[in-house]
């Protein structure tokens, strides 16, 4: 199966890993406590789906 990657999205994911506030939000997302933030199918943290 062929998988296409977007270098821009990969860069966003890597930068998000270095953002302490986003990592705190990720903990809340995983615990089901965060409703405004979520993780999309590419692993990118998004605010209200944006």
PDB file of C-alpha atoms in Angstrom:
ATOM      1  CA  UNK A   1       0.000   0.000   0.000  1.00  0.00           C
ATOM      2  CA  UNK A   2       1.311   3.427  -0.967  1.00  0.00           C
ATOM      3  CA  UNK A   3       1.270   6.071   1.748  1.00  0.00           C
ATOM      4  CA  UNK A   4       1.663   9.747   0.945  1.00  0.00           C
ATOM      5  CA  UNK A   5       3.222  12.049   3.497  1.00  0.00           C
ATOM      6  CA  UNK A   6       3.082  15.798   3.796  1.00  0.00           C
ATOM      7  CA  UNK A   7       6.404  17.303   4.947  1.00  0.00           C
ATOM      8  CA  UNK A   8       4.552  20.348   6.297  1.00  0.00           C
ATOM      9  CA  UNK A   9       2.355  18.210   8.574  1.00  0.00           C
ATOM     10  CA  UNK A  10       5.385  16.226   9.700  1.00  0.00           C
ATOM     11  CA  UNK A  11       7.126  19.459  10.666  1.00  0.00           C
ATOM     12  CA  UNK A  12       4.051  20.618  12.594  1.00  0.00           C
ATOM     13  CA  UNK A  13       3.928  17.337  14.526  1.00  0.00           C
ATOM     14  CA  UNK A  14       7.606  17.609  15.432  1.00  0.00           C
ATOM     15  CA  UNK A  15       7.219  21.217  16.576  1.00  0.00           C
ATOM     16  CA  UNK A  16       4.145  20.335  18.620  1.00  0.00           C
ATOM     17  CA  UNK A  17       6.182  17.725  20.501  1.00  0.00           C
ATOM     18  CA  UNK A  18       8.457  20.522  21.733  1.00  0.00           C
ATOM     19  CA  UNK A  19       5.567  22.747  22.867  1.00  0.00           C
ATOM     20  CA  UNK A  20       5.035  22.204  26.602  1.00  0.00           C
ATOM     21  CA  UNK A  21       1.506  23.676  26.668  1.00  0.00           C
ATOM     22  CA  UNK A  22       0.363  21.457  23.804  1.00  0.00           C
ATOM     23  CA  UNK A  23       1.839  18.415  25.521  1.00  0.00           C
ATOM     24  CA  UNK A  24      -0.194  19.306  28.631  1.00  0.00           C
ATOM     25  CA  UNK A  25      -3.316  19.535  26.435  1.00  0.00           C
ATOM     26  CA  UNK A  26      -2.458  16.139  24.941  1.00  0.00           C
ATOM     27  CA  UNK A  27      -2.536  14.604  28.432  1.00  0.00           C
ATOM     28  CA  UNK A  28      -6.033  16.045  28.966  1.00  0.00           C
ATOM     29  CA  UNK A  29      -7.140  14.801  25.530  1.00  0.00           C
ATOM     30  CA  UNK A  30      -5.945  11.282  26.336  1.00  0.00           C
ATOM     31  CA  UNK A  31      -7.769  11.400  29.685  1.00  0.00           C
ATOM     32  CA  UNK A  32     -10.968  12.538  27.969  1.00  0.00           C
ATOM     33  CA  UNK A  33     -10.984  15.846  29.866  1.00  0.00           C
ATOM     34  CA  UNK A  34     -10.357  18.182  26.925  1.00  0.00           C
ATOM     35  CA  UNK A  35     -13.176  19.039  24.536  1.00  0.00           C
ATOM     36  CA  UNK A  36     -11.811  21.973  22.520  1.00  0.00           C
ATOM     37  CA  UNK A  37      -8.595  20.240  21.485  1.00  0.00           C
ATOM     38  CA  UNK A  38      -8.275  16.939  19.673  1.00  0.00           C
ATOM     39  CA  UNK A  39      -5.868  14.844  17.649  1.00  0.00           C
ATOM     40  CA  UNK A  40      -6.606  14.290  13.958  1.00  0.00           C
ATOM     41  CA  UNK A  41      -5.938  11.173  11.884  1.00  0.00           C
ATOM     42  CA  UNK A  42      -2.410  12.433  11.150  1.00  0.00           C
ATOM     43  CA  UNK A  43      -1.493  12.845  14.817  1.00  0.00           C
ATOM     44  CA  UNK A  44      -1.678  16.652  14.732  1.00  0.00           C
ATOM     45  CA  UNK A  45      -3.177  18.420  17.752  1.00  0.00           C
ATOM     46  CA  UNK A  46      -5.966  20.723  16.591  1.00  0.00           C
ATOM     47  CA  UNK A  47      -8.183  23.298  18.257  1.00  0.00           C
ATOM     48  CA  UNK A  48     -11.842  22.719  17.433  1.00  0.00           C
ATOM     49  CA  UNK A  49     -10.885  20.726  14.356  1.00  0.00           C
ATOM     50  CA  UNK A  50      -8.818  23.510  12.789  1.00  0.00           C
TER      51      UNK A  50
END
